[in-house]
PDB file of C-alpha atoms in Angstrom:
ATOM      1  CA  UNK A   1       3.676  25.399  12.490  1.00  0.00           C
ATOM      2  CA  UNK A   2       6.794  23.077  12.331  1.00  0.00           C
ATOM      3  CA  UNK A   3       6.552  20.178  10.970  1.00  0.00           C
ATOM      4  CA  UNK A   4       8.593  17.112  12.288  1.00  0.00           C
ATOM      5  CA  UNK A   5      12.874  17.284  12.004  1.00  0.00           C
ATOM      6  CA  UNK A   6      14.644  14.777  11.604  1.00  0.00           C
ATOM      7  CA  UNK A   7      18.688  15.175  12.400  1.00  0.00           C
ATOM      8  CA  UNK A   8      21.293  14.356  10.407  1.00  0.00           C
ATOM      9  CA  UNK A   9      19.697  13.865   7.093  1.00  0.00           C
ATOM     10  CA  UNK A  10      22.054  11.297   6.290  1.00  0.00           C
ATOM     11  CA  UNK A  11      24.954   9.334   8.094  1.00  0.00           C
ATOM     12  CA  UNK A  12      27.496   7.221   6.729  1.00  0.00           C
ATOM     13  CA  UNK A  13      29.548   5.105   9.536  1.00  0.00           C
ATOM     14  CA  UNK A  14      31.157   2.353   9.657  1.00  0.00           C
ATOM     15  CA  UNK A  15      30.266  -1.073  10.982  1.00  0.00           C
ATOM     16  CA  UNK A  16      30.858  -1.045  14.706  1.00  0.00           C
ATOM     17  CA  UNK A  17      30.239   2.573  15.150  1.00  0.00           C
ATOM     18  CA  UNK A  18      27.912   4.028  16.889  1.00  0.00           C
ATOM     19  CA  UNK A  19      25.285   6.615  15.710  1.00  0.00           C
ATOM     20  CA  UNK A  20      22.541   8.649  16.881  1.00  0.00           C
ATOM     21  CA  UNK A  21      19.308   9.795  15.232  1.00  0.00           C
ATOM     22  CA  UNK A  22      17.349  12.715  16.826  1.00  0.00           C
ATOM     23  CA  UNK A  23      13.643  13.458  16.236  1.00  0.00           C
ATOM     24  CA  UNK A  24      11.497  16.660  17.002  1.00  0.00           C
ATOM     25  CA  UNK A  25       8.244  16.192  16.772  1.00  0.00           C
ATOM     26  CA  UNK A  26       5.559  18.665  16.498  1.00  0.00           C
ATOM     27  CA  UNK A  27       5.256  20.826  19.424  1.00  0.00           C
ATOM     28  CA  UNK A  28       2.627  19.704  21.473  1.00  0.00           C
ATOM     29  CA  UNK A  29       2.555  16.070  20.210  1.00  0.00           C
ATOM     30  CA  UNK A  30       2.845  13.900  22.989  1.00  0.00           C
ATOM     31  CA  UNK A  31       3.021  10.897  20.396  1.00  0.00           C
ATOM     32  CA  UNK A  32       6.495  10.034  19.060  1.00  0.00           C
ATOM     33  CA  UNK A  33       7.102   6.995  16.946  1.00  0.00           C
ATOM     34  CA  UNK A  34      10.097   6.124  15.246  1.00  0.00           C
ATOM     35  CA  UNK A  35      10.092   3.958  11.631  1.00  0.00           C
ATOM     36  CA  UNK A  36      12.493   2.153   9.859  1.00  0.00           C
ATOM     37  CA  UNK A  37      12.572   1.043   5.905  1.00  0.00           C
ATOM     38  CA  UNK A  38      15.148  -1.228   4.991  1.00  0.00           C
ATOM     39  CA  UNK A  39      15.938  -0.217   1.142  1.00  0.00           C
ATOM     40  CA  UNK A  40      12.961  -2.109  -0.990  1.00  0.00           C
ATOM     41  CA  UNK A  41      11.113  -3.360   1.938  1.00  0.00           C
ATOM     42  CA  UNK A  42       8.110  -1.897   3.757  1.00  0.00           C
ATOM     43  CA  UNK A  43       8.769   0.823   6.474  1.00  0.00           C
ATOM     44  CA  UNK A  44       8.359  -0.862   9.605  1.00  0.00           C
ATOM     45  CA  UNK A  45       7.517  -0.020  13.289  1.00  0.00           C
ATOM     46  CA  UNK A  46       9.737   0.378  15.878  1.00  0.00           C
ATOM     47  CA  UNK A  47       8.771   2.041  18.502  1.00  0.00           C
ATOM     48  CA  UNK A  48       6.328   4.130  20.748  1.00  0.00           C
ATOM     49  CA  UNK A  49       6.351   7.296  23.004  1.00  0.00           C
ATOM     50  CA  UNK A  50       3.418   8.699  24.769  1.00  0.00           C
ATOM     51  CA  UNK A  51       5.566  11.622  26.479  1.00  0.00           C
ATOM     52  CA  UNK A  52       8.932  10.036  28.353  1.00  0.00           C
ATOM     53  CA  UNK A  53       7.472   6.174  28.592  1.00  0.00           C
ATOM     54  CA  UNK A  54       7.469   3.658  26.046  1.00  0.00           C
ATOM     55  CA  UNK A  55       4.462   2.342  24.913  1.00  0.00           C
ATOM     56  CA  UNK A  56       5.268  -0.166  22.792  1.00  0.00           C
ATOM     57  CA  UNK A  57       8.745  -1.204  21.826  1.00  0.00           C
ATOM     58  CA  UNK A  58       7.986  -4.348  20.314  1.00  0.00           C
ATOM     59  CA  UNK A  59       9.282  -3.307  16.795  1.00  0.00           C
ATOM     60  CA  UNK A  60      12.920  -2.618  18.030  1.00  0.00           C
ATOM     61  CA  UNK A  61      14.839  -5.051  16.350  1.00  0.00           C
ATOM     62  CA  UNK A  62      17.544  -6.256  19.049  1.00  0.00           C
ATOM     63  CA  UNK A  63      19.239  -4.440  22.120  1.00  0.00           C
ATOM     64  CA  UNK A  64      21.972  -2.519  19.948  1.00  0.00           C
ATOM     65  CA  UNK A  65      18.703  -0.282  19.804  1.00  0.00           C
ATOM     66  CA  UNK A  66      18.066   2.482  22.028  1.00  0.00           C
ATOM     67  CA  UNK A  67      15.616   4.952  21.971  1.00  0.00           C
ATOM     68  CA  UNK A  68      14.793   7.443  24.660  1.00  0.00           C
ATOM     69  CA  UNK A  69      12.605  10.805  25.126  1.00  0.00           C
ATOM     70  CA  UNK A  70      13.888  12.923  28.215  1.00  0.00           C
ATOM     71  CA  UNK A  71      11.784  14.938  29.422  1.00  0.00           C
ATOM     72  CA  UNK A  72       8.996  13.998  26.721  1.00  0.00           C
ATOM     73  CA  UNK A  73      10.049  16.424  24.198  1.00  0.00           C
ATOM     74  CA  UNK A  74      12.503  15.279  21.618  1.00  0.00           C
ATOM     75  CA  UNK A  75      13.782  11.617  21.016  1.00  0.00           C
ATOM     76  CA  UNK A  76      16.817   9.832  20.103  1.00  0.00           C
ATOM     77  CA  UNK A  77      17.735   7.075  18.487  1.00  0.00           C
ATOM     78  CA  UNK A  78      21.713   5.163  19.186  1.00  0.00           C
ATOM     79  CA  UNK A  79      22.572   1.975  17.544  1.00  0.00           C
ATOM     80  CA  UNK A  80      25.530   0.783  18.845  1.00  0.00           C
ATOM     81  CA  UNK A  81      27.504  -0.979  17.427  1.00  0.00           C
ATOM     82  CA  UNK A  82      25.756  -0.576  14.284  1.00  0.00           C
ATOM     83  CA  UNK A  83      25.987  -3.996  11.968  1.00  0.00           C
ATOM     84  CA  UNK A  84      25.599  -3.578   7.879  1.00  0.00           C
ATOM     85  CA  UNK A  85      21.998  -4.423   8.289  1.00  0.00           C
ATOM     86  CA  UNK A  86      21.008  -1.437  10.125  1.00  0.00           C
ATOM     87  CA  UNK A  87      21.252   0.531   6.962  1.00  0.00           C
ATOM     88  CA  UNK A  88      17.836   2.021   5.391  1.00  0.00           C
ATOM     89  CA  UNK A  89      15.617   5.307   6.286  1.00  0.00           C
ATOM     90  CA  UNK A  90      14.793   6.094   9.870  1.00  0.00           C
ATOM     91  CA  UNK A  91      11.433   7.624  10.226  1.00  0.00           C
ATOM     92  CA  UNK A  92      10.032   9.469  13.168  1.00  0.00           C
ATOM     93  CA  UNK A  93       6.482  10.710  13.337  1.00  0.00           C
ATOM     94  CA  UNK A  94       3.561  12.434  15.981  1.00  0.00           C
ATOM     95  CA  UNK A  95       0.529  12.841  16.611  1.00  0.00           C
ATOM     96  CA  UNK A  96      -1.359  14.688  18.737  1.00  0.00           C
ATOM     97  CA  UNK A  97      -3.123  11.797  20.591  1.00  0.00           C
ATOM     98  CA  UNK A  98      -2.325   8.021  20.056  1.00  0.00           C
ATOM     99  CA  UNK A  99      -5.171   6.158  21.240  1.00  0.00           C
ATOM    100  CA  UNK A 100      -7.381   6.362  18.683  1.00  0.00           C
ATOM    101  CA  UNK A 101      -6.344   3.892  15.663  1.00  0.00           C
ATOM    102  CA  UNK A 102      -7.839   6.890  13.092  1.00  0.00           C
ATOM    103  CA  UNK A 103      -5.190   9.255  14.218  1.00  0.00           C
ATOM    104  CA  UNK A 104      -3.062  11.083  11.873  1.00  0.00           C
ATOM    105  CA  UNK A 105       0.860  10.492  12.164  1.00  0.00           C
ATOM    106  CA  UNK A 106       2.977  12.937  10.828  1.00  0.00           C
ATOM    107  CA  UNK A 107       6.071  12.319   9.556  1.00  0.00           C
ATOM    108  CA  UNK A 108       9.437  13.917   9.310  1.00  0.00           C
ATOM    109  CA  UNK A 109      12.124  13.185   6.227  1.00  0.00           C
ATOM    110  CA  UNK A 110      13.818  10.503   7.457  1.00  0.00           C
ATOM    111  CA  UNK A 111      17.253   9.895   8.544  1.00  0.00           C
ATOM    112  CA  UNK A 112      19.219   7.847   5.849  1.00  0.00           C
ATOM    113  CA  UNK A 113      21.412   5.649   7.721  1.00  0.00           C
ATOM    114  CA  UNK A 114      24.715   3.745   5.571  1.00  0.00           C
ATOM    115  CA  UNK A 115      27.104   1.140   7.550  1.00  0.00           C
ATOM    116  CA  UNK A 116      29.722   0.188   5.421  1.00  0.00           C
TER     117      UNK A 116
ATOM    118  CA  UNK B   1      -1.391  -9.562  12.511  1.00  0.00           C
ATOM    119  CA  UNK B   2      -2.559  -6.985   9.784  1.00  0.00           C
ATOM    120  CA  UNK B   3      -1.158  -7.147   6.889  1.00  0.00           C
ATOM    121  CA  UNK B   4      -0.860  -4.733   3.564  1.00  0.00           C
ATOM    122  CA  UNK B   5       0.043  -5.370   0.099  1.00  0.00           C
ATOM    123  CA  UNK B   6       0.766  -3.266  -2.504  1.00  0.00           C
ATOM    124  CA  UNK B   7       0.781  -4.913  -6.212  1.00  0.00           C
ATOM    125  CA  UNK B   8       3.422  -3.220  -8.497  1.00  0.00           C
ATOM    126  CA  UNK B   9       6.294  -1.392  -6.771  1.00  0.00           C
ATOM    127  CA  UNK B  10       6.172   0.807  -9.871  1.00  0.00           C
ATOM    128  CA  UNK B  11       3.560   2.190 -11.663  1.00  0.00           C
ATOM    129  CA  UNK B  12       4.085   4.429 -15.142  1.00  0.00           C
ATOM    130  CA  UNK B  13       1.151   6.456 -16.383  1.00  0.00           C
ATOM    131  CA  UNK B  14       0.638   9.077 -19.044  1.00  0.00           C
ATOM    132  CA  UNK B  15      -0.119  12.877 -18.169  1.00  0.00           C
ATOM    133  CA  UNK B  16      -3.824  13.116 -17.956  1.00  0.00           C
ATOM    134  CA  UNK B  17      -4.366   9.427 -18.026  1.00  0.00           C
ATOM    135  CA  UNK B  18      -5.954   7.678 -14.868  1.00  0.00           C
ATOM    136  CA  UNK B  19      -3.801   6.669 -11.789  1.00  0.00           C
ATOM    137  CA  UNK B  20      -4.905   3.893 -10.229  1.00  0.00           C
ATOM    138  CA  UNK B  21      -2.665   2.432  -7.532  1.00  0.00           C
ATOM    139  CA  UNK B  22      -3.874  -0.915  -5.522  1.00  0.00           C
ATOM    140  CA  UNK B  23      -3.420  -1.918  -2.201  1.00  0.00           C
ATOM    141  CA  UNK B  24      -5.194  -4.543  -0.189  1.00  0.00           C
ATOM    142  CA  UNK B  25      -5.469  -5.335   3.312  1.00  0.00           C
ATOM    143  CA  UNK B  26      -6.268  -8.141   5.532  1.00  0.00           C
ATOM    144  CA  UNK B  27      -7.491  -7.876   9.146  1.00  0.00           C
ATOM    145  CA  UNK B  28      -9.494  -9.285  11.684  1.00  0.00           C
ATOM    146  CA  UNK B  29     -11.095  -6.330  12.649  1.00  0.00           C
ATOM    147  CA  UNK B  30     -12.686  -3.926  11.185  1.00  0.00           C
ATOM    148  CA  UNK B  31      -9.791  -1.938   9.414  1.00  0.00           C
ATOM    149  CA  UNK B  32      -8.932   2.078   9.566  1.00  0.00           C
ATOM    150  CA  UNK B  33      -7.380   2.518   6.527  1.00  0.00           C
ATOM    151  CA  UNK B  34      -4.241   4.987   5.535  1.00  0.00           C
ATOM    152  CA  UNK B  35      -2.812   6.148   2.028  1.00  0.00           C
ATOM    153  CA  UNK B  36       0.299   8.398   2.759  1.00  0.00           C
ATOM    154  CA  UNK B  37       3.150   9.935  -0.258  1.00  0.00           C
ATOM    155  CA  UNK B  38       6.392  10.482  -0.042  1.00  0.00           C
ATOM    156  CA  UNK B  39       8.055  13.510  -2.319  1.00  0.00           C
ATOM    157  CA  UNK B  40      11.245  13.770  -2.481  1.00  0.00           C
ATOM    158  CA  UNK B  41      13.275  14.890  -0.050  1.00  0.00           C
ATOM    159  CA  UNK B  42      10.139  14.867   2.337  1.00  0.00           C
ATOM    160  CA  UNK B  43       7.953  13.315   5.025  1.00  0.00           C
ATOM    161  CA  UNK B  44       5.340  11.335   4.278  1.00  0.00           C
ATOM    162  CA  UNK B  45       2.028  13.068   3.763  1.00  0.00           C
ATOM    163  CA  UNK B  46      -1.338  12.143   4.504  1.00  0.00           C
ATOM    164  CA  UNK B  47      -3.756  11.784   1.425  1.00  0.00           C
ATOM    165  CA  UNK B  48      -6.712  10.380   2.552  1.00  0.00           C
ATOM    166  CA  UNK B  49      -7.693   7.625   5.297  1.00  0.00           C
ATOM    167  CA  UNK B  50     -11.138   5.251   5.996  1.00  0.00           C
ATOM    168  CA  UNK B  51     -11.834   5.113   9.360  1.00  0.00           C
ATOM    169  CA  UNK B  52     -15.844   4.059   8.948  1.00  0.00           C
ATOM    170  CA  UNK B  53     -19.104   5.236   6.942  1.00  0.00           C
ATOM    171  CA  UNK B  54     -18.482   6.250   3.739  1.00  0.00           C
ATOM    172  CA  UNK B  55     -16.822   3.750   1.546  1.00  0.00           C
ATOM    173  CA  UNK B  56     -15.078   6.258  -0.992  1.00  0.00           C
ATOM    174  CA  UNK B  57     -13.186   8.524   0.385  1.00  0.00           C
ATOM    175  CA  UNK B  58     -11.859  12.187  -1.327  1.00  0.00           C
ATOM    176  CA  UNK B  59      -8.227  13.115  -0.147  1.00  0.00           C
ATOM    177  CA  UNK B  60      -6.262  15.866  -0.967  1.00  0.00           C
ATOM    178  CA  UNK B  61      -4.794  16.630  -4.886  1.00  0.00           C
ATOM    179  CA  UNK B  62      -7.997  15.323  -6.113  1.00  0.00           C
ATOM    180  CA  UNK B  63      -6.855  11.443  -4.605  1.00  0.00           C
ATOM    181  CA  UNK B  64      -9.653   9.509  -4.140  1.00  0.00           C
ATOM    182  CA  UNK B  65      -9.918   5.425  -2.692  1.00  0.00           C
ATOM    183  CA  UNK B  66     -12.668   3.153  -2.041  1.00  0.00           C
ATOM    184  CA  UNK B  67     -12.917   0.847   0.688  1.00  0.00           C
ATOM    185  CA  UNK B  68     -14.406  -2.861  -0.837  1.00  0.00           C
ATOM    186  CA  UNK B  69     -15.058  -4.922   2.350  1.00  0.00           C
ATOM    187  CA  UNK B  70     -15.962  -7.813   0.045  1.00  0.00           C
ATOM    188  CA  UNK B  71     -12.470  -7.704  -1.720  1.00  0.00           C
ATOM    189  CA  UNK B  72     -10.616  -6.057   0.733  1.00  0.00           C
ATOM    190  CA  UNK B  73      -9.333  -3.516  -1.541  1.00  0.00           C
ATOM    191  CA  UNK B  74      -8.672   0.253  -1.029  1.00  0.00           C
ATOM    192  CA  UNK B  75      -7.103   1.021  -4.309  1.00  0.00           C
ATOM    193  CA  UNK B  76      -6.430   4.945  -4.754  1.00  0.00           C
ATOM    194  CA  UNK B  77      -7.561   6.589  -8.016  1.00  0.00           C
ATOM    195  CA  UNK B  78      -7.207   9.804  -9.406  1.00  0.00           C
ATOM    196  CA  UNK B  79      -8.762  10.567 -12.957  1.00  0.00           C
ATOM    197  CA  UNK B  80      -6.025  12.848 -14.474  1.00  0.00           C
ATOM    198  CA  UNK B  81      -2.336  12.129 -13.546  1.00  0.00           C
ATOM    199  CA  UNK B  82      -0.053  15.416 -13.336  1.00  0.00           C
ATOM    200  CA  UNK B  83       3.788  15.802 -13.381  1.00  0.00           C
ATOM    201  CA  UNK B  84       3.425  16.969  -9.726  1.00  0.00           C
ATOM    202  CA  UNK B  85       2.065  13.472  -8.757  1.00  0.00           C
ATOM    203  CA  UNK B  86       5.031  11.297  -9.385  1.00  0.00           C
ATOM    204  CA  UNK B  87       6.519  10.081  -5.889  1.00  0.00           C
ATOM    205  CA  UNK B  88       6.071   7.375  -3.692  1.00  0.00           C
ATOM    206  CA  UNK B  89       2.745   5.896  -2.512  1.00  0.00           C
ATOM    207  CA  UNK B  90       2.146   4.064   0.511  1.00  0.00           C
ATOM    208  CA  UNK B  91      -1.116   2.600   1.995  1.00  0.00           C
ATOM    209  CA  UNK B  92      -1.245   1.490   5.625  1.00  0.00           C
ATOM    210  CA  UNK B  93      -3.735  -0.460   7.973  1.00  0.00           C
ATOM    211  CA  UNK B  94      -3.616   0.643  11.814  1.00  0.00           C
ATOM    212  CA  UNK B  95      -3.053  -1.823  14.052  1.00  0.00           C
ATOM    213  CA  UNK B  96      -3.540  -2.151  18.153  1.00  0.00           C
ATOM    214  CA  UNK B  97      -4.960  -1.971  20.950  1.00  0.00           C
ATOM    215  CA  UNK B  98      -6.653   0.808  23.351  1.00  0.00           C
ATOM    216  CA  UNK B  99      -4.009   3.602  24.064  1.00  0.00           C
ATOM    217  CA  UNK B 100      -1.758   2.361  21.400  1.00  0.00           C
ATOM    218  CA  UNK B 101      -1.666   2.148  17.914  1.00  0.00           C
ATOM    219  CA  UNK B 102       0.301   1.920  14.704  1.00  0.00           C
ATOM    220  CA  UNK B 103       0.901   1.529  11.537  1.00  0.00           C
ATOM    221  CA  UNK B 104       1.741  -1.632   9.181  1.00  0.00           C
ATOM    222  CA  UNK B 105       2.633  -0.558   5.538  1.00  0.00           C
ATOM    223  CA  UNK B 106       2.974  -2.061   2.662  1.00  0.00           C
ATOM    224  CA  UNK B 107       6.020  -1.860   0.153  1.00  0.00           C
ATOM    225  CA  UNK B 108       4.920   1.688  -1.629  1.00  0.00           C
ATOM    226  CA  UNK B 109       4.555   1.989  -5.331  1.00  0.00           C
ATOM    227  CA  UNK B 110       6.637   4.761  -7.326  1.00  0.00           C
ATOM    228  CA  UNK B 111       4.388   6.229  -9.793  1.00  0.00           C
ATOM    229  CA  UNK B 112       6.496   7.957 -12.801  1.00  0.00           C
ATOM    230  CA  UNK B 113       4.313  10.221 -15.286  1.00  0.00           C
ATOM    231  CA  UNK B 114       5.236  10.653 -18.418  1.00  0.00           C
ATOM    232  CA  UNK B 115       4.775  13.442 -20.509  1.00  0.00           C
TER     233      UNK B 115
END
């Protein structure tokens, strides 16, 4: 079984330019969360899919974020424009079910994001 | 709010000497409790996680953390570090409500073994 993908592995853009992360999560997974660590800090929640909706976005850190999951499959990520302190490791992760606060999240690599 | 904290961003042991990496939480609730590494080049991986009942808990790579209500502490030992070991540790606390939950983490420790 695949685990979760995370695409590109790294991206290096410049301030003002816009990127986008994509996620696949483990087919099946109707959970999709996306992460973020900023370099030293904790990695901290953004947001929450249960298939297309968002569950919980309360973790997105301003509206230069966007995040969507059409047709409940796999997810994207755009900043735009990214700002200097978007830079750190984007995590996404699934799980088979979310409403349980035991449930296992799995994770993919990361995306390691640079705005110069 | 939940909240995690891990004490020592970096930890250095021997090969073959203990590994004991600390983390404690605080929460309202009762707490379901998460220790995930991070090899390089990787996703995080589950080692072990407390959800309730037994207070130690065996993970995988022969991990092991106990759950101390009293001190609320889930510190994650293993008796014998091995070169494979060194990465990045993180412990996490779940956090939500019905149909919705995730996770807070703290900072991570590197652990480095030496040989």
């Amino acid at each position: 079984e695949a685990g979760v993908t995370q695409f590109p592995s790294h991206s290096v853009i410049e301030k003002g330019q816009t990127v986008t992360l994509r996620c696949d999560p483990i087919s099946g997974h109707d959970n999709l969360y996306w992460y973020r660590r900023v370099m030293g800090k904790e990695i901290k929640f953004l947001l929450h899919f249960v298939k297309e909706s968002k569950q919980d976005e309360s973790g997105m850190p301003n509206n230069r974020f966007l995040a969507e999951r059409t047709g409940g499959t796999y997810s994207t990520l755009k900043v735009q424009p990214a700002e200097l302190e978007d830079s750190g490791v984007y995590f996404c992760a699934s799980s088979h079910r979310g409403g349980r606060p035991y449930n296992e999240q799995f994770f993919g690599p990361g995306t390691r994001l640079t705005v110069l | 709010a939940q909240s995690v904290t891990q004490l020592g961003s970096h930890v250095s042991v021997s090969e073959g000497a203990l590994v004991l990496l600390r983390c404690n939480y605080s929460s309202s609730v009762p707490p379901y409790l998460f220790w995930y590494v991070q090899y390089p080049n990787q996703g995080l991986q589950l080692l072990l996680k407390y959800t309730t009942g037994a207070t130690l808990v065996k993970g995988i790579n022969g991990f092991e953390a106990e759950f101390k209500k009293s001190e609320t502490s889930f510190h994650l030992t293993k008796p014998s570090a091995h070169m494979s070991d060194a990465a990045e540790y993180f412990c996490a606390v779940s956090e939500g409500t019905s149909g919705t939950y995730k996770y807070i983490f703290g900072t991570g420790t590197r652990l480095k073994v030496l040989a």
